[in-house]
PDB file of C-alpha atoms in Angstrom:
ATOM      1  CA  MET A   8     -47.383  73.783 -77.289  1.00 45.00           C
ATOM      2  CA  GLU A   9     -44.093  75.426 -77.325  1.00 45.00           C
ATOM      3  CA  PRO A  10     -41.164  74.072 -75.531  1.00 45.00           C
ATOM      4  CA  GLY A  11     -40.844  75.465 -72.070  1.00 45.00           C
ATOM      5  CA  ASP A  12     -44.579  75.631 -71.337  1.00 46.00           C
ATOM      6  CA  LEU A  13     -45.808  73.667 -68.386  1.00 45.00           C
ATOM      7  CA  ARG A  14     -49.041  71.776 -68.363  1.00 46.00           C
ATOM      8  CA  VAL A  15     -51.029  70.980 -65.268  1.00 43.00           C
ATOM      9  CA  SER A  16     -52.068  67.381 -65.295  1.00 46.00           C
ATOM     10  CA  PRO A  17     -55.377  66.394 -63.866  1.00 45.00           C
ATOM     11  CA  ALA A  18     -55.440  64.566 -60.545  1.00 46.00           C
ATOM     12  CA  GLY A  19     -54.817  60.869 -60.820  1.00 45.00           C
ATOM     13  CA  SER A  20     -53.289  61.072 -64.217  1.00 45.00           C
ATOM     14  CA  GLY A  21     -49.956  59.789 -62.995  1.00 47.00           C
ATOM     15  CA  ASP A  22     -48.085  62.919 -64.060  1.00 46.00           C
ATOM     16  CA  PRO A  23     -45.971  64.924 -61.677  1.00 44.00           C
ATOM     17  CA  GLU A  24     -47.781  67.065 -59.213  1.00 44.00           C
ATOM     18  CA  VAL A  25     -47.865  70.872 -59.495  1.00 41.00           C
ATOM     19  CA  GLY A  26     -44.672  72.540 -58.385  1.00 42.00           C
ATOM     20  CA  GLU A  27     -42.446  69.579 -59.260  1.00 44.00           C
ATOM     21  CA  LEU A  28     -39.817  70.764 -61.686  1.00 43.00           C
ATOM     22  CA  ARG A  29     -38.034  67.511 -62.367  1.00 46.00           C
ATOM     23  CA  GLU A  30     -37.818  65.518 -65.430  1.00 44.00           C
ATOM     24  CA  GLU A  31     -38.741  61.867 -65.297  1.00 47.00           C
ATOM     25  CA  THR A  32     -36.006  59.572 -66.432  1.00 45.00           C
ATOM     26  CA  PRO A  33     -36.876  55.956 -67.163  1.00 46.00           C
ATOM     27  CA  GLY A  34     -35.048  53.447 -64.971  1.00 46.00           C
ATOM     28  CA  ALA A  35     -33.955  55.983 -62.357  1.00 43.00           C
ATOM     29  CA  ASP A  36     -36.042  54.489 -59.618  1.00 47.00           C
ATOM     30  CA  ALA A  37     -34.801  51.059 -60.479  1.00 42.00           C
ATOM     31  CA  GLU A  38     -31.231  52.203 -60.187  1.00 42.00           C
ATOM     32  CA  VAL A  39     -31.906  53.709 -56.799  1.00 41.00           C
ATOM     33  CA  LYS A  40     -33.640  50.542 -55.591  1.00 44.00           C
ATOM     34  CA  GLY A  41     -30.899  48.331 -56.882  1.00 45.00           C
ATOM     35  CA  GLY A  42     -27.974  50.340 -55.428  1.00 46.00           C
ATOM     36  CA  GLU A  43     -29.417  51.088 -52.006  1.00 47.00           C
ATOM     37  CA  PRO A  44     -31.341  48.143 -50.430  1.00 48.00           C
ATOM     38  CA  ASN A  45     -33.943  48.938 -47.816  1.00 51.00           C
ATOM     39  CA  ASP A  46     -33.859  47.935 -44.118  1.00 49.00           C
ATOM     40  CA  LYS A  47     -36.058  44.881 -44.584  1.00 44.00           C
ATOM     41  CA  GLU A  48     -33.729  43.392 -47.134  1.00 47.00           C
ATOM     42  CA  ILE A  49     -30.705  44.101 -44.914  1.00 44.00           C
ATOM     43  CA  ASN A  50     -32.290  42.471 -41.870  1.00 48.00           C
ATOM     44  CA  GLY A  51     -33.362  39.466 -43.873  1.00 47.00           C
ATOM     45  CA  ASP A  52     -29.886  38.877 -45.290  1.00 50.00           C
ATOM     46  CA  THR A  53     -28.269  39.247 -41.843  1.00 52.00           C
ATOM     47  CA  ALA A  54     -30.634  36.789 -40.163  1.00 50.00           C
ATOM     48  CA  GLU A  55     -30.091  34.271 -42.909  1.00 52.00           C
ATOM     49  CA  THR A  56     -26.307  34.641 -42.570  1.00 53.00           C
ATOM     50  CA  VAL A  57     -26.480  34.202 -38.755  1.00 47.00           C
ATOM     51  CA  LEU A  58     -28.604  31.091 -39.129  1.00 49.00           C
ATOM     52  CA  LYS A  59     -26.162  29.622 -41.618  1.00 52.00           C
ATOM     53  CA  GLU A  60     -23.204  30.398 -39.354  1.00 53.00           C
ATOM     54  CA  LYS A  61     -25.048  28.920 -36.369  1.00 51.00           C
ATOM     55  CA  ASP A  62     -25.831  25.774 -38.306  1.00 52.00           C
ATOM     56  CA  THR A  63     -22.200  25.560 -39.382  1.00 52.00           C
ATOM     57  CA  CYS A  64     -20.938  25.990 -35.782  1.00 49.00           C
ATOM     58  CA  GLU A  65     -23.421  23.461 -34.492  1.00 52.00           C
ATOM     59  CA  GLY A  66     -22.308  21.058 -37.171  1.00 51.00           C
ATOM     60  CA  GLU A  67     -18.655  21.571 -36.289  1.00 51.00           C
ATOM     61  CA  GLU A  68     -19.350  21.160 -32.552  1.00 52.00           C
ATOM     62  CA  CYS A  69     -21.368  18.031 -33.211  1.00 52.00           C
ATOM     63  CA  THR A  70     -18.613  16.630 -35.388  1.00 54.00           C
ATOM     64  CA  GLU A  71     -15.981  17.432 -32.730  1.00 56.00           C
ATOM     65  CA  LYS A  72     -18.152  15.872 -30.007  1.00 51.00           C
ATOM     66  CA  GLU A  73     -18.672  12.726 -32.048  1.00 51.00           C
ATOM     67  CA  LYS A  74     -14.950  12.596 -32.737  1.00 50.00           C
ATOM     68  CA  ASN A  75     -14.132  12.895 -29.032  1.00 52.00           C
ATOM     69  CA  GLU A  76     -16.688  10.236 -28.132  1.00 52.00           C
ATOM     70  CA  GLY A  77     -15.227   8.001 -30.787  1.00 50.00           C
ATOM     71  CA  GLU A  78     -11.765   8.488 -29.336  1.00 51.00           C
ATOM     72  CA  LEU A  79     -12.998   7.790 -25.799  1.00 48.00           C
ATOM     73  CA  HIS A  80     -14.704   4.600 -26.888  1.00 50.00           C
ATOM     74  CA  SER A  81     -11.850   3.567 -29.116  1.00 49.00           C
ATOM     75  CA  PRO A  82     -10.647  -0.001 -28.418  1.00 50.00           C
ATOM     76  CA  TYR A  83      -7.079   1.261 -28.269  1.00 48.00           C
ATOM     77  CA  GLU A  84      -7.930   3.655 -25.411  1.00 50.00           C
ATOM     78  CA  GLU A  85      -9.724   0.929 -23.431  1.00 61.00           C
ATOM     79  CA  GLU A  86      -6.534  -1.125 -23.128  1.00 69.00           C
ATOM     80  CA  LEU A  87      -4.886  -0.862 -19.678  1.00 68.00           C
ATOM     81  CA  ASP A  88      -1.476   0.592 -19.071  1.00 79.00           C
ATOM     82  CA  PRO A  89       1.069  -2.287 -19.113  1.00 82.00           C
ATOM     83  CA  ARG A  90       2.307  -1.245 -15.685  1.00 85.00           C
ATOM     84  CA  ILE A  91      -1.198  -1.425 -14.248  1.00 87.00           C
ATOM     85  CA  GLN A  92      -1.704  -4.799 -15.890  1.00 84.00           C
ATOM     86  CA  GLU A  93       1.548  -6.044 -14.359  1.00 86.00           C
ATOM     87  CA  GLU A  94       0.580  -4.828 -10.897  1.00 87.00           C
ATOM     88  CA  LEU A  95      -2.803  -6.503 -11.217  1.00 87.00           C
ATOM     89  CA  GLU A  96      -1.095  -9.768 -12.108  1.00 88.00           C
ATOM     90  CA  HIS A  97       1.165  -9.433  -9.060  1.00 88.00           C
ATOM     91  CA  LEU A  98      -1.902  -8.745  -6.932  1.00 90.00           C
ATOM     92  CA  ASN A  99      -3.620 -11.857  -8.230  1.00 91.00           C
ATOM     93  CA  GLU A 100      -0.515 -13.958  -7.572  1.00 90.00           C
ATOM     94  CA  ALA A 101      -0.274 -12.561  -4.047  1.00 88.00           C
ATOM     95  CA  SER A 102      -3.943 -13.340  -3.434  1.00 89.00           C
ATOM     96  CA  VAL A 103      -3.440 -16.929  -4.564  1.00 90.00           C
ATOM     97  CA  LYS A 104      -0.395 -17.267  -2.320  1.00 85.00           C
ATOM     98  CA  ILE A 105      -2.275 -15.825   0.647  1.00 86.00           C
ATOM     99  CA  ASN A 106      -5.085 -18.308   0.135  1.00 87.00           C
ATOM    100  CA  GLN A 107      -2.594 -21.170  -0.007  1.00 84.00           C
ATOM    101  CA  LEU A 108      -0.865 -20.002   3.173  1.00 78.00           C
ATOM    102  CA  GLU A 109      -4.192 -19.687   4.939  1.00 83.00           C
ATOM    103  CA  LEU A 110      -5.028 -23.261   3.979  1.00 85.00           C
ATOM    104  CA  HIS A 111      -1.633 -24.465   5.238  1.00 79.00           C
ATOM    105  CA  LEU A 112      -2.130 -22.482   8.424  1.00 78.00           C
ATOM    106  CA  ASP A 113      -5.544 -24.019   9.031  1.00 83.00           C
ATOM    107  CA  ASP A 114      -4.138 -27.497   8.401  1.00 84.00           C
ATOM    108  CA  ALA A 115      -1.228 -26.858  10.780  1.00 79.00           C
ATOM    109  CA  ARG A 116      -3.551 -25.581  13.499  1.00 82.00           C
ATOM    110  CA  SER A 117      -5.828 -28.577  13.087  1.00 86.00           C
ATOM    111  CA  GLY A 118      -2.836 -30.916  13.282  1.00 83.00           C
ATOM    112  CA  TYR A 119      -1.516 -29.117  16.352  1.00 84.00           C
ATOM    113  CA  ARG A 120      -4.838 -29.407  18.174  1.00 88.00           C
ATOM    114  CA  LYS A 121      -5.146 -33.071  17.228  1.00 90.00           C
ATOM    115  CA  ILE A 122      -1.632 -33.894  18.486  1.00 87.00           C
ATOM    116  CA  LEU A 123      -2.243 -31.912  21.658  1.00 89.00           C
ATOM    117  CA  THR A 124      -5.440 -33.833  22.348  1.00 92.00           C
ATOM    118  CA  ASP A 125      -3.852 -37.206  21.589  1.00 90.00           C
ATOM    119  CA  SER A 126      -0.800 -36.449  23.712  1.00 89.00           C
ATOM    120  CA  ALA A 127      -2.905 -35.402  26.682  1.00 91.00           C
ATOM    121  CA  ARG A 128      -5.021 -38.537  26.400  1.00 92.00           C
ATOM    122  CA  LYS A 129      -2.028 -40.891  26.145  1.00 91.00           C
ATOM    123  CA  LEU A 130      -0.090 -39.168  28.912  1.00 90.00           C
ATOM    124  CA  ASN A 131      -3.080 -39.353  31.217  1.00 91.00           C
ATOM    125  CA  ALA A 132      -3.362 -43.060  30.467  1.00 90.00           C
ATOM    126  CA  HIS A 133       0.329 -43.591  31.330  1.00 87.00           C
ATOM    127  CA  SER A 134      -0.023 -41.492  34.452  1.00 88.00           C
ATOM    128  CA  SER A 135      -2.914 -43.660  35.649  1.00 89.00           C
ATOM    129  CA  GLN A 136      -0.881 -46.812  35.079  1.00 89.00           C
ATOM    130  CA  LEU A 137       2.397 -45.639  36.635  1.00 88.00           C
ATOM    131  CA  GLY A 138       0.984 -43.890  39.686  1.00 86.00           C
ATOM    132  CA  THR A 139       3.002 -41.659  42.047  1.00 90.00           C
ATOM    133  CA  CYS A 140       6.434 -42.382  40.576  1.00 92.00           C
ATOM    134  CA  ILE A 141       5.847 -39.678  37.954  1.00 91.00           C
ATOM    135  CA  GLU A 142       5.546 -36.904  40.538  1.00 92.00           C
ATOM    136  CA  LYS A 143       8.523 -38.272  42.452  1.00 93.00           C
ATOM    137  CA  ALA A 144      10.755 -38.277  39.365  1.00 93.00           C
ATOM    138  CA  ARG A 145       9.528 -34.906  38.039  1.00 93.00           C
ATOM    139  CA  PRO A 146      12.234 -32.812  39.880  1.00 94.00           C
ATOM    140  CA  TYR A 147      14.938 -34.858  38.157  1.00 94.00           C
ATOM    141  CA  TYR A 148      13.593 -34.184  34.659  1.00 93.00           C
ATOM    142  CA  GLU A 149      13.053 -30.524  35.503  1.00 93.00           C
ATOM    143  CA  ALA A 150      16.689 -30.337  36.637  1.00 94.00           C
ATOM    144  CA  ARG A 151      17.770 -31.921  33.354  1.00 93.00           C
ATOM    145  CA  ARG A 152      15.858 -29.272  31.421  1.00 92.00           C
ATOM    146  CA  LEU A 153      17.500 -26.463  33.371  1.00 94.00           C
ATOM    147  CA  ALA A 154      20.917 -28.067  32.891  1.00 94.00           C
ATOM    148  CA  LYS A 155      20.441 -28.142  29.111  1.00 93.00           C
ATOM    149  CA  GLU A 156      19.433 -24.476  29.112  1.00 93.00           C
ATOM    150  CA  ALA A 157      22.552 -23.680  31.149  1.00 93.00           C
ATOM    151  CA  GLN A 158      24.678 -25.531  28.606  1.00 94.00           C
ATOM    152  CA  GLN A 159      23.200 -23.412  25.823  1.00 92.00           C
ATOM    153  CA  GLU A 160      23.938 -20.223  27.752  1.00 93.00           C
ATOM    154  CA  THR A 161      27.499 -21.401  28.385  1.00 94.00           C
ATOM    155  CA  GLN A 162      28.074 -21.985  24.669  1.00 93.00           C
ATOM    156  CA  LYS A 163      26.736 -18.517  23.806  1.00 93.00           C
ATOM    157  CA  ALA A 164      28.940 -16.897  26.455  1.00 93.00           C
ATOM    158  CA  ALA A 165      31.991 -18.756  25.145  1.00 93.00           C
ATOM    159  CA  LEU A 166      31.367 -17.501  21.605  1.00 93.00           C
ATOM    160  CA  SER A 167      30.900 -13.959  22.877  1.00 92.00           C
ATOM    161  CA  TYR A 168      34.159 -14.152  24.825  1.00 92.00           C
ATOM    162  CA  GLU A 169      36.075 -15.447  21.807  1.00 93.00           C
ATOM    163  CA  ARG A 170      34.690 -12.615  19.689  1.00 92.00           C
ATOM    164  CA  ALA A 171      35.709 -10.035  22.299  1.00 92.00           C
ATOM    165  CA  VAL A 172      39.243 -11.471  22.455  1.00 92.00           C
ATOM    166  CA  SER A 173      39.551 -11.266  18.659  1.00 92.00           C
ATOM    167  CA  MET A 174      38.400  -7.632  18.647  1.00 91.00           C
ATOM    168  CA  HIS A 175      40.893  -6.797  21.385  1.00 91.00           C
ATOM    169  CA  THR A 176      43.741  -8.412  19.438  1.00 91.00           C
ATOM    170  CA  ALA A 177      42.811  -6.531  16.250  1.00 90.00           C
ATOM    171  CA  ALA A 178      42.688  -3.217  18.131  1.00 90.00           C
ATOM    172  CA  ARG A 179      46.152  -3.810  19.614  1.00 90.00           C
ATOM    173  CA  GLU A 180      47.492  -4.484  16.121  1.00 90.00           C
ATOM    174  CA  MET A 181      46.061  -1.155  14.947  1.00 89.00           C
ATOM    175  CA  VAL A 182      47.895   0.593  17.791  1.00 88.00           C
ATOM    176  CA  TYR A 183      51.140  -1.104  16.773  1.00 88.00           C
ATOM    177  CA  VAL A 184      50.725  -0.005  13.130  1.00 86.00           C
ATOM    178  CA  ALA A 185      50.018   3.587  14.173  1.00 83.00           C
ATOM    179  CA  GLU A 186      53.070   3.669  16.453  1.00 82.00           C
ATOM    180  CA  GLN A 187      55.282   2.316  13.670  1.00 82.00           C
ATOM    181  CA  GLY A 188      53.964   5.005  11.340  1.00 79.00           C
ATOM    182  CA  LEU A 189      54.825   7.740  13.797  1.00 75.00           C
ATOM    183  CA  MET A 190      58.336   6.376  14.347  1.00 75.00           C
ATOM    184  CA  ALA A 191      59.024   5.995  10.611  1.00 71.00           C
ATOM    185  CA  ASP A 192      58.061   9.592   9.869  1.00 61.00           C
ATOM    186  CA  GLY A 193      61.490  10.874  10.947  1.00 60.00           C
ATOM    187  CA  ARG A 194      60.307  14.408  11.627  1.00 60.00           C
ATOM    188  CA  ASN A 195      60.332  16.292  14.860  1.00 53.00           C
ATOM    189  CA  THR A 196      56.647  17.180  14.566  1.00 59.00           C
ATOM    190  CA  LEU A 197      53.965  14.511  14.802  1.00 67.00           C
ATOM    191  CA  ASP A 198      51.927  13.785  11.681  1.00 73.00           C
ATOM    192  CA  PRO A 199      48.256  14.628  12.452  1.00 80.00           C
ATOM    193  CA  THR A 200      47.045  11.661  10.380  1.00 81.00           C
ATOM    194  CA  TRP A 201      49.117   9.112  12.269  1.00 80.00           C
ATOM    195  CA  GLN A 202      48.284  10.803  15.547  1.00 82.00           C
ATOM    196  CA  GLU A 203      44.556  10.574  14.829  1.00 86.00           C
ATOM    197  CA  MET A 204      44.912   6.925  13.827  1.00 86.00           C
ATOM    198  CA  LEU A 205      46.799   6.166  17.044  1.00 85.00           C
ATOM    199  CA  ASN A 206      44.137   7.855  19.167  1.00 88.00           C
ATOM    200  CA  HIS A 207      41.383   5.946  17.384  1.00 88.00           C
ATOM    201  CA  ALA A 208      43.205   2.620  17.776  1.00 88.00           C
ATOM    202  CA  THR A 209      43.842   3.285  21.464  1.00 89.00           C
ATOM    203  CA  SER A 210      40.141   4.005  21.991  1.00 90.00           C
ATOM    204  CA  LYS A 211      39.245   0.740  20.253  1.00 90.00           C
ATOM    205  CA  VAL A 212      41.683  -1.149  22.473  1.00 90.00           C
ATOM    206  CA  ASN A 213      40.036   0.252  25.590  1.00 91.00           C
ATOM    207  CA  GLU A 214      36.543  -0.621  24.354  1.00 91.00           C
ATOM    208  CA  ALA A 215      37.623  -4.123  23.333  1.00 90.00           C
ATOM    209  CA  GLU A 216      39.285  -4.641  26.708  1.00 91.00           C
ATOM    210  CA  GLU A 217      36.083  -3.696  28.525  1.00 92.00           C
ATOM    211  CA  GLU A 218      34.045  -6.042  26.332  1.00 91.00           C
ATOM    212  CA  ARG A 219      36.551  -8.843  26.852  1.00 92.00           C
ATOM    213  CA  LEU A 220      36.408  -8.479  30.633  1.00 93.00           C
ATOM    214  CA  ARG A 221      32.611  -8.344  30.605  1.00 93.00           C
ATOM    215  CA  SER A 222      32.386 -11.441  28.381  1.00 93.00           C
ATOM    216  CA  GLU A 223      34.860 -13.237  30.587  1.00 92.00           C
ATOM    217  CA  ARG A 224      32.817 -12.517  33.708  1.00 94.00           C
ATOM    218  CA  GLU A 225      29.604 -13.623  31.959  1.00 93.00           C
ATOM    219  CA  HIS A 226      31.241 -16.816  30.752  1.00 94.00           C
ATOM    220  CA  MET A 227      32.432 -17.595  34.263  1.00 94.00           C
ATOM    221  CA  ARG A 228      28.958 -16.946  35.692  1.00 94.00           C
ATOM    222  CA  VAL A 229      27.048 -19.183  33.249  1.00 94.00           C
ATOM    223  CA  THR A 230      29.725 -21.851  33.522  1.00 94.00           C
ATOM    224  CA  HIS A 231      29.243 -21.915  37.270  1.00 95.00           C
ATOM    225  CA  SER A 232      25.448 -22.099  36.798  1.00 94.00           C
ATOM    226  CA  CYS A 233      25.851 -24.964  34.361  1.00 94.00           C
ATOM    227  CA  GLN A 234      28.087 -26.856  36.763  1.00 95.00           C
ATOM    228  CA  THR A 235      25.602 -26.326  39.576  1.00 95.00           C
ATOM    229  CA  ALA A 236      22.708 -27.569  37.415  1.00 94.00           C
ATOM    230  CA  GLU A 237      24.647 -30.649  36.345  1.00 94.00           C
ATOM    231  CA  ALA A 238      25.581 -31.391  39.942  1.00 95.00           C
ATOM    232  CA  ARG A 239      21.917 -31.207  40.948  1.00 95.00           C
ATOM    233  CA  VAL A 240      21.037 -33.606  38.141  1.00 94.00           C
ATOM    234  CA  GLN A 241      23.593 -36.078  39.408  1.00 94.00           C
ATOM    235  CA  THR A 242      22.318 -35.758  42.971  1.00 95.00           C
ATOM    236  CA  LEU A 243      18.675 -36.278  42.007  1.00 94.00           C
ATOM    237  CA  GLN A 244      19.579 -39.155  39.739  1.00 93.00           C
ATOM    238  CA  LYS A 245      21.093 -41.000  42.702  1.00 92.00           C
ATOM    239  CA  SER A 246      18.335 -40.201  45.163  1.00 92.00           C
ATOM    240  CA  LEU A 247      15.409 -40.868  42.807  1.00 92.00           C
ATOM    241  CA  LYS A 248      16.826 -43.781  40.866  1.00 92.00           C
ATOM    242  CA  ARG A 249      13.848 -46.153  41.275  1.00 93.00           C
ATOM    243  CA  ALA A 250      11.224 -43.502  40.462  1.00 93.00           C
ATOM    244  CA  ILE A 251      13.249 -42.329  37.466  1.00 93.00           C
ATOM    245  CA  VAL A 252      13.489 -45.825  36.004  1.00 92.00           C
ATOM    246  CA  LYS A 253       9.811 -46.554  36.591  1.00 92.00           C
ATOM    247  CA  SER A 254       8.560 -43.245  35.154  1.00 92.00           C
ATOM    248  CA  LYS A 255      10.943 -43.226  32.196  1.00 92.00           C
ATOM    249  CA  PRO A 256       8.319 -44.338  29.583  1.00 91.00           C
ATOM    250  CA  TYR A 257       6.044 -41.462  30.595  1.00 92.00           C
ATOM    251  CA  PHE A 258       8.703 -38.735  30.325  1.00 92.00           C
ATOM    252  CA  GLU A 259      10.123 -40.156  27.092  1.00 91.00           C
ATOM    253  CA  LEU A 260       6.656 -40.093  25.531  1.00 91.00           C
ATOM    254  CA  LYS A 261       6.162 -36.570  26.844  1.00 91.00           C
ATOM    255  CA  ALA A 262       9.457 -35.482  25.289  1.00 90.00           C
ATOM    256  CA  GLN A 263       8.404 -36.910  21.917  1.00 90.00           C
ATOM    257  CA  PHE A 264       5.058 -35.126  22.020  1.00 89.00           C
ATOM    258  CA  ASN A 265       6.705 -31.876  23.071  1.00 88.00           C
ATOM    259  CA  TYR A 266       9.073 -32.050  20.132  1.00 89.00           C
ATOM    260  CA  ILE A 267       6.254 -32.779  17.664  1.00 88.00           C
ATOM    261  CA  LEU A 268       4.186 -29.934  19.099  1.00 87.00           C
ATOM    262  CA  GLU A 269       7.103 -27.533  18.789  1.00 86.00           C
ATOM    263  CA  VAL A 270       7.553 -28.524  15.150  1.00 85.00           C
ATOM    264  CA  HIS A 271       3.902 -27.759  14.438  1.00 80.00           C
ATOM    265  CA  ARG A 272       4.135 -24.552  16.448  1.00 82.00           C
ATOM    266  CA  TYR A 273       7.081 -23.507  14.319  1.00 81.00           C
ATOM    267  CA  ILE A 274       5.077 -24.200  11.157  1.00 74.00           C
ATOM    268  CA  ILE A 275       2.263 -22.011  12.444  1.00 74.00           C
ATOM    269  CA  TYR A 276       4.624 -19.210  13.473  1.00 76.00           C
ATOM    270  CA  SER A 277       6.517 -19.386  10.189  1.00 73.00           C
ATOM    271  CA  ALA A 278       3.261 -18.683   8.360  1.00 63.00           C
ATOM    272  CA  PHE A 279       3.272 -15.317  10.122  1.00 61.00           C
ATOM    273  CA  GLY A 280       6.951 -14.729   9.322  1.00 58.00           C
ATOM    274  CA  LYS A 281       8.138 -14.957  12.925  1.00 50.00           C
ATOM    275  CA  TYR A 282      10.908 -17.420  12.072  1.00 43.00           C
ATOM    276  CA  SER A 283      12.997 -17.046   8.938  1.00 44.00           C
ATOM    277  CA  ASP A 284      16.314 -18.608   9.898  1.00 47.00           C
ATOM    278  CA  PRO A 285      16.549 -22.441   9.955  1.00 44.00           C
ATOM    279  CA  LEU A 286      19.084 -22.191  12.776  1.00 40.00           C
ATOM    280  CA  THR A 287      16.443 -20.488  14.883  1.00 48.00           C
ATOM    281  CA  PHE A 288      14.160 -23.462  14.422  1.00 47.00           C
ATOM    282  CA  SER A 289      16.776 -26.032  15.433  1.00 48.00           C
ATOM    283  CA  THR A 290      17.761 -24.012  18.486  1.00 45.00           C
ATOM    284  CA  PHE A 291      14.123 -23.422  19.325  1.00 46.00           C
ATOM    285  CA  CYS A 292      13.300 -27.135  19.294  1.00 49.00           C
ATOM    286  CA  TYR A 293      16.508 -28.127  21.068  1.00 45.00           C
ATOM    287  CA  ILE A 294      15.946 -25.814  24.009  1.00 40.00           C
ATOM    288  CA  THR A 295      12.223 -26.364  24.481  1.00 44.00           C
ATOM    289  CA  ALA A 296      12.191 -30.149  24.059  1.00 43.00           C
ATOM    290  CA  VAL A 297      12.161 -32.085  27.321  1.00 38.00           C
ATOM    291  CA  PHE A 298      14.386 -35.179  27.339  1.00 34.00           C
TER     292      PHE A 298
END
């Protein structure tokens, strides 16, 4: 056969079909398959890549979650803030103190009730023994109590009057200083500063004068009341002399019990913070005690 002739291959021989004018080149199909992958291979590679990336992300998230859980459960994070710890300690100390005060309060109340019961029992026994002289002498001891209260009021009024006099004197001195300042200026026009000071000092003098007069009137009133109360005591002492002497043990015992009860009452009140000044306690007992 000469070059250029074409031969028809029988069917199934594996040769090119009729009409195909191409020359078979070994390895051509392999090159095509190797350079251009089909859809199945592409989809397979993509799925595998996605799975790997998903596994990697899940691994990173799991690692981050474990790390966060480890930090949350770290012994260093479980320690309290020092400020919170300090406040908790203060709270515990306050709770202990409250419990102690409650115990003291209960003891004081129990003691108060016991003394009150004992005093009532003993006073009733004395009253049965002494008879009617107690009721006869009672106005005298009541007058003595009122006289002592009047004395206390007189002392307070005297202190108030002395304080008002001192304020009045100080205000007058301020007026004198302001007047001297105005005179020493040497100018025809008044200095506004000295003028304002003089007006202020004059106002203080007027206020102090009013307070002094009011305190003086109050002192005179309570002094008169005190004198009247003392005069009544003297009158009753003369008219009820026998009853007073006979009932003296009863009223002395009553005065002692009253003082003891007031002491326990003060202890109870102090637990509630009603009395904080020791002077208040002494005045409280002095006024309320019956002598």
